[in-house]
Amino acid sequence: MNLFTSFVLLTLLILFTPIMVSNTDPHKNNKYQSYVKNIVFCAFITSLIPAMMYLHTNQETLISNWHWITIQTLKLTLSFKMDYFSLMFMPVALFITWSIMEFSMWYMHSDPYINQFFKYLLLFLITMLILVTANNLFQLFIGWEGVGIMSFLLIGWWFGRTDANTAALQAILYNRIGDIGLLASMAWFLSNMNTWDLQQIFMLNQNPLNFPLMGLVLAAAGKSAQFGLHPWLPSAMEGPTPVSALLHSSTMVVAGIFLLVRFYPLMENNKLIQTVTLCLGAITTLFTAICALTQNDIKKIIAFSTSSQLGLMMVTIGLNQPYLAFLHICTHAFFKAMLFLCSGSIIHNLNNEQDIRKMGGLFKALPFTTTALIIGCLALTGMPFLTGFYSKDPIIEAATSSYTNAWALLLTLTATSLTAVYSTRIIFFALLGQPRFPPSTTINENNPLLINPIKRLLIGSIFAGFILSNSIPPVTTPLMTMPLHLKLTALTMTTLGFIIAFEINLDTQNLKYTHPSNPSKFSTLLGYFPTIMHRLPPHLDLSMSQKLATSLLDLTWLETTLPKTTALIQLKASTLTSNQQGLIKLYFLSFLITITLSMILFNCPE
Amino acid sequence: MTLIHMNVLMAFSMSLVGLLMYRSHLMSALLCLEGMMLSLFVLAALTILNSHFTLANMMPIILLVFAAYVAAIGLALLVMVSNTYGTDYVQSLNLLQC
């Protein structure tokens, strides 16, 4: 009898402790931050044990704790599913959160509400872990909504700023549209399979599952910022950099992809959904890569890079490779969080300067951050034998050698080379050349609270891919042989992107254009998508509903049709046909006299 | 015919005369209408209770309901006249305006 389940539940329970002491003294003083950080570290260590046990025995577990309610034939319990995905994800998420919390001890140092910030980050982590370990759709929905709410609270952290409030509201609205899909799927599963438990859903694998799977794809598109529901992710960069690093690069935005990965037994038989996912992911990855090319805010470039990688994960799901998508989730978390932390270091050291046109020459001034940034960008583009290579290269290989939509494949390959282009752009503008910032800022990165998290994530960015790929149990047979030109596709596209980008970036120092060209405007304004979609559909919807409800229903059907028409007809008829003079008193008097006379005349006894 | 019946019938005829002969205000006609209704109600209730005619116990109540309708329509007409002319004098009703 091993302690597998105990350690899993202990991990989740440890994280609740700082929330429970939040009304007491530790919450009010400065030690709360280290307390939360150490708690997350303990939870990380505790979660490594079940992960190692799983790697040793390849034995999945289902913990079903507390029977909450039984509604007619639906039994809802508190149940945790400890399989490959949740056991691998928990240590990764806890490690990254630990590093980000240490970083935010440096970054948010002068914030008066820093304790509340840490509490919010911890609440976010808890709800994310609830989502990941959920075995029934109800618990998953609790985690889903929880991460949405914490995202709202954390994006709008500096709530005095209008842009931050708008961005937080935008995140909620776009996530809500995705939630419609999730709720529709839950309702379908309830009415057709009589359950919300994943085990029963996978056992009763009926055939035409288009409706619930489309609902799940919509939910993933909302949460993971696929094309059509994507503008909230770049706007979410209004939040502090630790929030961007945790939520919008590693953890929350992969919740949608994670949902689709969880439901892979249903998706592997449904070709329509796979095609939808593939095309949606391909459009997303190319569109956001194009938008990232001409952004000037370093956090927005990294946000679009996240969006592009999410599109790539969606493509992987569309290729029926859920395990590769999950591996990419884990490896992407490392280097993307590190990229955000490095950009946070740059921003703070340049006195809150986020525009890359005003950075430069940081190669000598911030050597450690420069190293981390360059390694992060190389890992992102899939440099051989760094972390990104172990997940991105198999994805491209699987894409090029499977019987799939060639157009989607072309889009993905183009996006791969564009990844290299905008990475070069970041490196070139932020780090190389001469400084373009005012010289009166004190640039100092010698703080252990800053260096240690980046160092840990750096080691993770270099080695995690190797360690993860060689430790995981094999689940599908990998592709062993392919032609040389297909094998080298990803590397070729990336190298091409690097070379072209470097040449063009060098040109910007010598050539100048007077008017932005049309493609450049398309890219900078995010493809005109927010400009059109944030004003036009709401205006059309609201004016149509006003016309329907007020003008058509209230004024016309209920008021004018019967009552006013009747009155009008009566009025016209009476004015046309009457020729009275209105001598009312005379009429009444004659009536009285007639009545009296007739009563006297016909009542006298004969 | 008992004394009570004659009493109430006299009240009814007073109201009838008041309805058909009034000086200037339309409102007094409406008030007399209400008086007629009241006396009819009392008459009907007395007779029916006295003769234990249980089947017709509903009749005074239904009479009340319809009298309420009549009063509402009468008041609506009064309001229309008052909106047009400012007062409810009946001398002005010969102008054939609407």
XYZ file of C-alpha atoms in Angstrom:
704
model
C 0.000 0.000 0.000
C 1.943 3.045 -1.159
C 1.199 6.644 -0.387
C 0.410 7.687 -3.955
C -3.033 9.076 -3.316
C -2.019 10.605 -0.006
C 0.770 12.575 -1.618
C -1.502 13.812 -4.363
C -4.130 15.019 -1.937
C -1.406 16.451 0.321
C -0.102 18.510 -2.583
C -3.497 20.022 -3.163
C -4.145 20.532 0.524
C -0.803 22.254 1.219
C -1.734 24.999 -1.198
C -4.832 25.897 0.777
C -2.933 26.863 3.913
C -1.971 30.443 3.022
C -5.547 31.143 1.996
C -6.838 29.978 5.334
C -4.479 32.200 7.331
C -5.285 35.229 5.287
C -7.377 36.874 7.966
C -4.706 36.540 10.601
C -1.378 38.077 11.300
C 0.918 36.462 8.696
C -1.144 38.059 5.971
C -0.519 41.537 7.209
C 3.255 41.643 7.302
C 6.132 41.145 5.013
C 6.777 37.492 5.664
C 3.654 36.394 3.796
C 5.412 36.474 0.451
C 8.222 34.112 1.446
C 5.627 31.987 3.199
C 3.578 31.545 0.039
C 6.686 30.946 -2.033
C 7.921 28.268 0.323
C 4.495 26.655 0.437
C 4.506 26.367 -3.340
C 7.994 24.899 -3.208
C 6.854 22.293 -0.677
C 3.876 21.471 -2.866
C 6.244 21.076 -5.818
C 8.434 18.624 -3.956
C 5.390 16.736 -2.740
C 4.003 16.490 -6.236
C 7.251 15.077 -7.595
C 6.744 11.896 -5.608
C 3.534 10.738 -7.287
C 5.008 11.785 -10.632
C 8.058 9.563 -10.060
C 5.826 6.740 -8.914
C 3.793 7.030 -12.065
C 6.903 7.001 -14.252
C 8.062 3.889 -12.446
C 4.882 1.866 -12.577
C 2.792 3.479 -15.355
C -0.248 3.007 -13.171
C -3.014 5.566 -13.306
C -5.192 6.324 -10.334
C -8.627 7.697 -9.746
C -9.370 9.224 -6.364
C -13.070 9.487 -5.591
C -13.524 11.177 -2.285
C -16.742 12.643 -1.216
C -20.201 11.935 -2.545
C -21.721 15.346 -2.925
C -25.162 14.889 -4.396
C -27.239 12.464 -6.411
C -29.816 14.119 -8.631
C -32.130 11.364 -9.869
C -29.567 9.302 -11.744
C -26.613 11.676 -11.791
C -24.059 11.072 -9.076
C -21.640 13.918 -8.420
C -18.585 13.218 -6.322
C -15.326 14.966 -5.630
C -13.045 12.920 -7.833
C -9.492 13.413 -9.035
C -8.072 11.728 -12.080
C -4.382 11.036 -11.735
C -3.285 9.965 -15.139
C -0.348 10.803 -17.367
C -1.530 14.314 -18.128
C -2.353 15.578 -14.668
C 0.631 13.915 -12.974
C 3.067 15.405 -15.464
C 1.454 18.801 -15.484
C 1.301 19.323 -11.730
C 5.070 19.417 -11.051
C 5.647 21.614 -14.104
C 2.973 24.100 -13.073
C 4.169 24.162 -9.466
C 7.803 24.639 -10.483
C 6.940 27.548 -12.738
C 4.669 29.117 -10.154
C 7.407 28.841 -7.558
C 9.843 30.650 -9.827
C 7.307 33.309 -10.742
C 6.437 33.944 -7.106
C 10.081 34.469 -6.279
C 10.358 36.801 -9.257
C 7.332 38.794 -8.193
C 8.886 39.287 -4.772
C 11.386 41.425 -6.690
C 9.056 42.836 -9.333
C 6.109 43.869 -7.142
C 8.362 44.897 -4.271
C 7.007 48.395 -3.943
C 3.350 47.496 -4.287
C 1.337 48.127 -1.094
C -1.058 45.250 -1.815
C 1.615 42.692 -2.515
C 0.163 40.196 -0.029
C -3.154 40.274 -1.864
C -1.271 39.758 -5.115
C 0.313 36.599 -3.781
C -3.031 35.401 -2.512
C -4.547 35.898 -5.951
C -1.679 34.046 -7.628
C -2.122 31.172 -5.193
C -5.876 31.071 -5.782
C -5.206 30.945 -9.472
C -2.823 28.050 -9.024
C -5.352 26.156 -6.925
C -8.127 26.551 -9.469
C -5.782 25.557 -12.273
C -4.869 22.372 -10.427
C -8.558 21.687 -9.809
C -9.113 21.974 -13.546
C -6.212 19.693 -14.379
C -7.040 16.937 -11.917
C -10.786 16.938 -12.458
C -12.415 13.685 -13.280
C -15.893 14.957 -13.908
C -17.012 17.865 -15.976
C -18.532 19.673 -13.004
C -15.223 19.884 -11.167
C -13.528 20.875 -14.406
C -16.065 23.640 -14.835
C -15.324 24.875 -11.313
C -11.633 25.090 -12.164
C -12.422 26.606 -15.579
C -14.487 29.437 -14.153
C -12.029 29.882 -11.296
C -9.106 30.549 -13.622
C -11.287 32.944 -15.591
C -12.172 34.937 -12.498
C -8.608 35.043 -11.211
C -7.474 36.136 -14.657
C -9.950 39.011 -14.467
C -8.764 40.059 -11.006
C -5.110 39.825 -11.926
C -5.277 41.548 -15.330
C -7.126 44.435 -13.739
C -4.603 44.595 -10.898
C -3.788 48.217 -11.560
C -7.433 49.079 -11.720
C -6.922 52.813 -11.834
C -5.894 52.438 -15.454
C -8.715 52.390 -17.990
C -6.887 50.125 -20.394
C -6.403 47.528 -17.682
C -10.114 47.460 -16.852
C -11.026 47.218 -20.518
C -8.581 44.379 -21.009
C -9.895 42.475 -17.990
C -13.472 42.847 -19.219
C -12.413 41.768 -22.687
C -10.840 38.623 -21.245
C -14.019 37.783 -19.361
C -16.249 38.362 -22.372
C -14.213 36.269 -24.781
C -13.878 33.487 -22.233
C -17.634 33.602 -21.710
C -18.263 32.969 -25.371
C -16.111 29.884 -25.056
C -17.946 28.869 -21.902
C -21.146 28.638 -23.926
C -19.526 25.800 -25.830
C -18.457 24.049 -22.639
C -21.911 24.346 -21.113
C -23.553 23.069 -24.281
C -21.242 20.050 -24.243
C -21.979 19.432 -20.577
C -25.706 19.581 -21.262
C -25.353 17.177 -24.200
C -23.325 14.731 -22.128
C -25.858 14.933 -19.349
C -28.872 14.326 -21.520
C -27.360 11.698 -23.812
C -24.877 9.829 -21.663
C -26.424 10.564 -18.271
C -23.104 11.433 -16.714
C -20.403 13.965 -16.264
C -17.730 11.431 -15.404
C -14.961 11.063 -17.904
C -14.755 7.286 -17.469
C -18.366 6.736 -18.456
C -18.124 9.181 -21.348
C -15.147 7.342 -22.770
C -16.770 3.955 -22.308
C -20.006 4.932 -23.997
C -18.156 6.251 -27.006
C -21.112 6.706 -29.331
C -20.567 7.598 -32.886
C -21.947 10.928 -34.043
C -20.360 13.112 -31.390
C -20.153 16.253 -33.471
C -22.211 18.537 -31.272
C -20.409 18.093 -27.928
C -17.007 18.040 -29.557
C -17.752 21.260 -31.409
C -18.782 22.719 -28.055
C -15.467 21.634 -26.560
C -13.590 23.123 -29.518
C -15.440 26.399 -28.972
C -14.524 26.319 -25.292
C -10.879 25.693 -26.169
C -10.955 28.475 -28.757
C -12.237 30.880 -26.126
C -9.838 29.936 -23.387
C -6.790 29.367 -25.592
C -7.258 32.408 -27.792
C -7.729 30.775 -31.175
C -8.592 32.893 -34.176
C -11.919 34.659 -33.759
C -11.664 34.765 -29.986
C -8.054 35.880 -29.785
C -7.910 39.632 -29.044
C -8.072 39.213 -25.306
C -4.639 37.678 -25.057
C -2.553 40.636 -26.267
C -4.811 42.987 -24.313
C -4.171 40.908 -21.216
C -0.627 42.219 -21.183
C -2.007 45.170 -19.218
C -1.531 43.077 -16.131
C 1.752 42.901 -14.256
C 4.496 40.815 -15.814
C 4.301 37.945 -13.286
C 0.619 37.618 -14.188
C 1.479 37.493 -17.877
C 4.165 34.937 -17.160
C 1.935 32.658 -15.138
C -1.468 32.981 -16.645
C -1.083 33.998 -20.169
C 1.877 31.973 -21.186
C 2.134 28.777 -19.253
C -0.936 27.897 -17.370
C -4.298 29.382 -18.074
C -4.238 29.588 -21.809
C -3.299 25.956 -22.064
C -6.476 25.027 -20.198
C -8.399 24.933 -23.454
C -5.838 22.741 -25.144
C -5.756 20.577 -22.020
C -9.506 20.083 -22.264
C -9.185 18.825 -25.820
C -6.246 16.637 -24.811
C -8.345 15.115 -22.031
C -11.063 14.212 -24.475
C -8.765 12.551 -26.989
C -10.553 9.149 -26.947
C -13.600 10.885 -28.356
C -11.672 12.892 -30.874
C -9.569 10.166 -32.369
C -12.529 8.715 -34.259
C -14.072 11.940 -35.464
C -12.491 13.212 -38.638
C -14.607 16.343 -38.859
C -13.524 17.667 -35.497
C -9.911 16.861 -36.264
C -10.133 18.841 -39.496
C -11.811 21.767 -37.726
C -9.138 21.774 -35.048
C -6.355 21.518 -37.587
C -7.584 24.387 -39.727
C -8.430 26.589 -36.754
C -5.012 26.023 -35.247
C -3.254 26.670 -38.547
C -5.105 29.951 -39.114
C -4.398 31.020 -35.553
C -0.734 30.259 -35.650
C -0.137 32.082 -38.916
C -2.347 35.071 -38.135
C -0.852 35.757 -34.742
C 2.677 35.250 -36.052
C 1.962 37.876 -38.704
C 0.596 40.228 -36.058
C 3.683 39.709 -33.917
C 5.963 40.910 -36.692
C 5.281 44.615 -36.358
C 4.351 45.073 -32.711
C 6.458 47.475 -30.743
C 5.655 46.409 -27.221
C 7.871 43.594 -26.019
C 5.134 42.000 -23.953
C 2.740 42.035 -26.873
C 5.256 40.303 -29.104
C 5.673 37.566 -26.525
C 1.884 37.389 -26.101
C 1.419 36.858 -29.821
C 4.160 34.284 -29.700
C 2.162 32.461 -27.032
C -0.911 32.653 -29.208
C 1.025 31.257 -32.139
C 2.316 28.341 -30.082
C -1.240 27.678 -28.881
C -2.278 27.475 -32.504
C 0.513 24.980 -33.011
C -0.794 22.885 -30.119
C -4.232 22.984 -31.705
C -2.711 21.777 -34.969
C -1.135 18.897 -33.097
C -4.473 17.901 -31.666
C -5.881 18.084 -35.148
C -3.210 15.637 -36.256
C -4.488 13.170 -33.647
C -1.366 13.487 -31.481
C -2.601 14.496 -28.041
C 0.539 13.347 -26.252
C 2.738 15.546 -28.429
C 0.466 18.496 -27.739
C 0.757 17.839 -24.041
C 4.529 17.618 -24.252
C 4.546 20.926 -26.056
C 2.393 22.405 -23.280
C 4.960 21.378 -20.683
C 8.063 22.469 -22.563
C 6.500 25.692 -23.817
C 5.699 26.674 -20.241
C 9.374 26.733 -19.311
C 10.754 28.970 -21.992
C 7.720 31.199 -22.313
C 7.666 31.958 -18.589
C 11.376 32.646 -18.770
C 10.882 35.016 -21.699
C 8.307 36.928 -19.710
C 10.541 37.092 -16.663
C 13.415 38.424 -18.763
C 11.173 41.040 -20.308
C 10.027 41.952 -16.796
C 13.650 42.392 -15.774
C 14.276 44.607 -18.804
C 11.130 46.650 -18.203
C 11.890 47.300 -14.547
C 15.512 48.123 -15.197
C 14.649 50.618 -17.916
C 12.179 52.347 -15.625
C 8.980 50.813 -17.047
C 9.879 51.132 -20.684
C 8.070 48.544 -22.772
C 8.629 49.822 -26.284
C 11.414 47.972 -28.069
C 12.173 50.983 -30.183
C 13.420 52.611 -27.016
C 15.576 49.760 -25.830
C 18.916 48.617 -27.134
C 22.433 47.908 -26.082
C 21.386 45.762 -23.160
C 23.832 43.091 -24.243
C 26.532 44.592 -22.062
C 24.332 46.178 -19.429
C 22.186 43.167 -18.478
C 24.335 40.158 -19.351
C 22.391 37.523 -17.463
C 19.037 38.665 -18.753
C 20.491 38.790 -22.245
C 21.691 35.214 -21.950
C 18.343 34.019 -20.715
C 16.464 35.936 -23.399
C 18.564 34.578 -26.211
C 18.348 31.011 -24.946
C 14.597 31.410 -24.485
C 14.170 32.673 -28.026
C 16.296 29.853 -29.399
C 14.301 27.292 -27.424
C 11.093 28.861 -28.755
C 12.159 28.532 -32.347
C 13.186 24.922 -31.887
C 16.971 25.083 -31.880
C 18.173 21.483 -31.922
C 18.585 19.878 -28.513
C 17.190 22.730 -26.476
C 13.803 22.205 -24.875
C 11.618 23.388 -27.683
C 13.241 20.992 -30.079
C 11.956 17.903 -28.280
C 8.362 18.919 -28.713
C 8.259 21.232 -31.712
C 10.290 19.108 -34.069
C 8.192 15.959 -33.550
C 5.106 18.065 -34.204
C 6.445 19.319 -37.517
C 7.607 15.840 -38.434
C 4.196 14.410 -37.614
C 2.576 17.149 -39.653
C 4.731 16.627 -42.714
C 4.403 12.862 -42.714
C 0.733 12.383 -41.987
C -2.207 12.270 -44.362
C -3.401 15.744 -43.628
C -4.585 18.977 -45.085
C -1.660 20.385 -47.091
C -2.873 23.952 -46.761
C -2.853 23.741 -42.974
C 0.615 22.277 -43.160
C 1.861 25.156 -45.305
C 0.427 27.697 -42.882
C 2.109 25.956 -39.970
C 5.472 25.896 -41.713
C 5.194 29.578 -42.591
C 4.354 30.354 -38.992
C 7.423 28.379 -37.889
C 9.692 30.591 -39.936
C 7.864 33.700 -38.740
C 8.578 32.559 -35.183
C 12.252 32.875 -35.961
C 11.622 36.298 -37.539
C 9.980 37.890 -34.557
C 12.408 36.253 -32.149
C 15.216 37.885 -34.084
C 13.292 41.136 -33.889
C 13.133 40.965 -30.114
C 16.807 40.097 -29.779
C 17.886 42.732 -32.268
C 15.897 45.633 -30.936
C 16.087 44.917 -27.236
C 19.614 43.679 -26.860
C 21.888 44.569 -29.732
C 23.178 47.881 -31.015
C 23.508 51.114 -29.160
C 21.242 52.140 -26.303
C 18.160 54.121 -27.238
C 16.925 54.752 -23.696
C 17.683 57.794 -21.534
C 20.967 57.283 -19.736
C 19.756 58.258 -16.301
C 18.279 54.860 -15.377
C 20.167 52.690 -12.945
C 20.434 49.232 -14.452
C 21.053 46.589 -11.846
C 20.183 42.930 -12.117
C 22.179 41.737 -9.138
C 19.232 40.760 -7.014
C 19.067 37.066 -6.052
C 15.274 37.226 -6.128
C 15.561 38.082 -9.812
C 18.487 35.898 -10.772
C 17.467 32.647 -9.120
C 14.079 32.168 -10.790
C 15.490 32.976 -14.199
C 18.376 30.622 -13.511
C 16.030 27.793 -12.608
C 13.863 28.349 -15.655
C 16.987 28.615 -17.776
C 18.134 25.183 -16.691
C 14.610 23.987 -17.317
C 14.593 25.553 -20.781
C 17.763 23.749 -21.701
C 17.279 20.350 -20.139
C 13.567 19.854 -19.487
C 12.826 18.743 -22.995
C 15.476 16.059 -22.866
C 14.500 14.883 -19.392
C 10.795 14.819 -20.151
C 11.091 13.047 -23.486
C 13.292 10.349 -22.080
C 11.221 9.760 -18.966
C 7.714 9.553 -20.294
C 6.234 6.170 -21.038
C 5.764 5.641 -24.764
C 2.132 5.590 -25.780
C 2.117 5.720 -29.563
C 4.684 4.277 -31.904
C 6.889 7.122 -33.041
C 7.688 7.580 -36.678
C 11.042 5.945 -37.315
C 11.894 6.736 -40.913
C 11.209 9.656 -43.158
C 12.936 11.282 -46.109
C 15.768 13.631 -45.251
C 14.082 16.716 -46.638
C 11.051 16.142 -44.451
C 13.196 15.563 -41.400
C 15.010 18.828 -41.900
C 11.868 20.876 -42.659
C 11.549 22.585 -39.309
C 15.243 23.361 -39.083
C 15.304 24.754 -42.613
C 12.315 27.015 -42.084
C 13.718 28.314 -38.823
C 17.158 29.010 -40.243
C 15.568 30.738 -43.218
C 13.563 32.902 -40.876
C 16.617 33.824 -38.843
C 18.693 34.793 -41.859
C 16.000 36.863 -43.563
C 15.045 38.594 -40.338
C 18.577 39.488 -39.453
C 19.175 40.985 -42.885
C 15.987 43.016 -42.803
C 16.612 44.213 -39.275
C 20.075 45.390 -40.254
C 18.466 47.291 -43.104
C 16.353 49.305 -40.687
C 19.479 51.038 -39.577
C 20.142 52.352 -43.067
C 16.831 52.657 -44.889
C 13.761 54.569 -43.853
C 10.279 54.454 -45.333
C 7.947 57.435 -45.327
C 4.548 55.743 -45.303
C 3.747 52.398 -43.743
C 2.770 49.940 -46.417
C -0.573 48.194 -46.424
C 0.670 44.826 -45.143
C 2.526 46.622 -42.378
C -0.635 48.420 -41.343
C -2.544 45.124 -41.441
C -0.040 43.569 -39.113
C 0.309 46.417 -36.662
C -3.403 46.886 -36.263
C -3.812 43.173 -35.537
C -5.464 42.463 -38.865
C -8.140 45.080 -38.156
C -9.928 42.382 -36.144
C -10.439 44.279 -32.878
C -11.238 47.500 -34.728
C -14.071 45.878 -36.632
C -15.334 43.280 -34.214
C -15.404 45.325 -31.034
C -17.725 48.020 -32.400
C -19.732 46.729 -35.306
C -21.434 43.510 -34.088
C -22.466 44.938 -30.699
C -23.881 48.024 -32.394
C -25.797 45.935 -34.931
C -27.060 43.521 -32.290
C -28.215 46.194 -29.899
C -29.904 48.340 -32.530
C -31.644 45.309 -34.018
C -32.867 44.198 -30.623
C -34.047 47.691 -29.833
C -35.966 47.821 -33.071
C -37.488 44.427 -32.466
C -38.401 44.914 -28.827
C -39.422 48.528 -28.665
C -40.560 49.532 -32.111
C -41.973 46.281 -33.376
C -43.321 44.562 -30.292
C -44.219 47.348 -27.882
C -45.207 50.193 -30.124
C -46.687 48.308 -33.020
C -48.153 44.971 -31.985
C -49.248 45.742 -28.472
C -50.272 49.338 -28.806
C -51.157 50.385 -32.282
C -52.666 47.303 -33.843
C -55.807 46.781 -31.790
C -56.391 49.607 -29.315
C -55.399 52.621 -31.311
C -56.851 51.289 -34.540
C -60.189 50.591 -32.894
C -60.325 54.066 -31.414
C -59.426 55.632 -34.729
C -62.099 53.742 -36.633
C -64.752 54.632 -34.092
C -63.772 58.265 -34.189
C -63.850 58.513 -37.951
C -67.137 56.652 -38.193
C -68.833 58.785 -35.625
C -67.684 62.045 -37.106
C -68.810 60.863 -40.524
C -72.206 59.609 -39.599
C -73.507 61.606 -36.713
C -75.519 64.734 -37.021
C -76.302 65.325 -33.367
C -76.124 68.616 -31.640
C -75.234 67.442 -28.134
C -78.120 68.949 -26.221
C -77.737 66.506 -23.409
C -79.917 68.133 -20.811
C -82.835 68.264 -23.236
C -82.429 64.604 -24.117
C -82.242 63.516 -20.483
C -85.287 65.618 -19.595
C -87.359 64.160 -22.391
C -86.308 60.674 -21.282
C -87.470 61.382 -17.743
C -90.831 62.777 -18.831
C -91.463 59.852 -21.147
C -90.663 57.295 -18.457
C -92.858 59.009 -15.876
C -95.718 59.382 -18.319
C -95.599 55.786 -19.456
C -95.419 54.528 -15.886
C -98.458 56.573 -14.943
C -100.381 55.646 -18.072
C -99.752 51.917 -17.967
C -99.995 51.408 -14.256
C -103.372 52.833 -13.412
C -105.736 50.027 -12.627
C -108.420 49.616 -15.295
C -94.909 46.068 -0.621
C -93.108 46.625 2.677
C -91.905 49.942 3.934
C -88.278 49.154 3.319
C -88.909 48.332 -0.269
C -90.723 51.590 -0.744
C -87.878 53.420 0.959
C -85.276 52.003 -1.330
C -87.417 52.440 -4.393
C -87.827 56.092 -3.479
C -84.022 56.390 -3.223
C -83.736 54.815 -6.642
C -86.183 57.204 -8.210
C -84.446 60.178 -6.576
C -81.186 59.143 -8.165
C -82.895 58.557 -11.504
C -84.362 62.042 -11.511
C -80.982 63.397 -10.440
C -79.358 61.574 -13.338
C -81.750 62.888 -15.927
C -82.058 66.444 -14.693
C -78.820 68.199 -13.779
C -77.546 71.670 -14.112
C -74.089 71.941 -15.509
C -71.595 69.321 -14.335
C -71.351 65.940 -16.039
C -69.845 64.589 -12.831
C -73.181 64.888 -11.009
C -74.757 62.538 -13.581
C -72.091 59.970 -12.878
C -72.575 60.319 -9.145
C -76.306 59.775 -9.521
C -75.552 56.697 -11.596
C -73.600 55.346 -8.685
C -76.469 56.161 -6.384
C -78.834 54.215 -8.631
C -76.497 51.277 -8.547
C -76.265 51.416 -4.755
C -80.023 51.481 -4.227
C -80.514 48.629 -6.681
C -77.909 46.619 -4.829
C -79.572 47.167 -1.470
C -82.993 46.346 -2.921
C -81.797 43.148 -4.516
C -79.868 42.035 -1.436
C -82.827 42.661 0.897
C -85.324 40.859 -1.300
C -83.140 37.868 -1.921
C -82.103 37.467 1.712
C -85.690 37.885 2.863
C -87.068 35.229 0.574
C -84.091 32.898 1.010
C -83.706 32.733 -2.732
C -80.228 31.204 -2.512
C -79.877 30.629 -6.203
C -79.845 34.331 -6.884
C -77.303 35.165 -4.159
C -74.737 35.973 -6.839
C -76.801 38.616 -8.566
C -76.000 41.677 -6.411
C -72.287 40.952 -6.618
C -72.335 40.618 -10.366
C -74.341 43.800 -10.465
C -71.513 45.480 -8.554
C -68.964 44.304 -11.077
C -70.850 45.614 -14.033
C -71.505 48.889 -12.271
C -67.750 49.203 -11.850
C -67.348 48.811 -15.622
C -69.947 51.463 -16.232
C -68.303 53.855 -13.818
C -64.919 53.342 -15.454
C -66.220 54.080 -18.914
C -68.132 57.074 -17.604
C -65.037 58.434 -15.988
C -63.036 57.887 -19.156
C -65.565 59.915 -21.092
C -65.438 62.595 -18.402
C -61.681 62.755 -18.651
C -61.872 63.058 -22.442
C -64.322 65.929 -22.157
C -62.278 67.575 -19.454
C -59.109 67.241 -21.538
C -60.756 68.944 -24.468
C -62.690 71.688 -22.743
C -60.895 72.172 -19.430
C -64.104 71.670 -17.415
C -66.983 69.231 -17.571
C -69.785 71.714 -18.225
C -72.380 70.165 -20.501
C -73.148 73.450 -22.197
C -69.958 73.094 -24.186
C -70.854 69.679 -25.556
C -72.723 71.090 -28.496
C -69.633 72.112 -30.381
C -69.283 68.652 -31.948
C -65.588 68.472 -31.378
C -63.826 65.344 -30.445
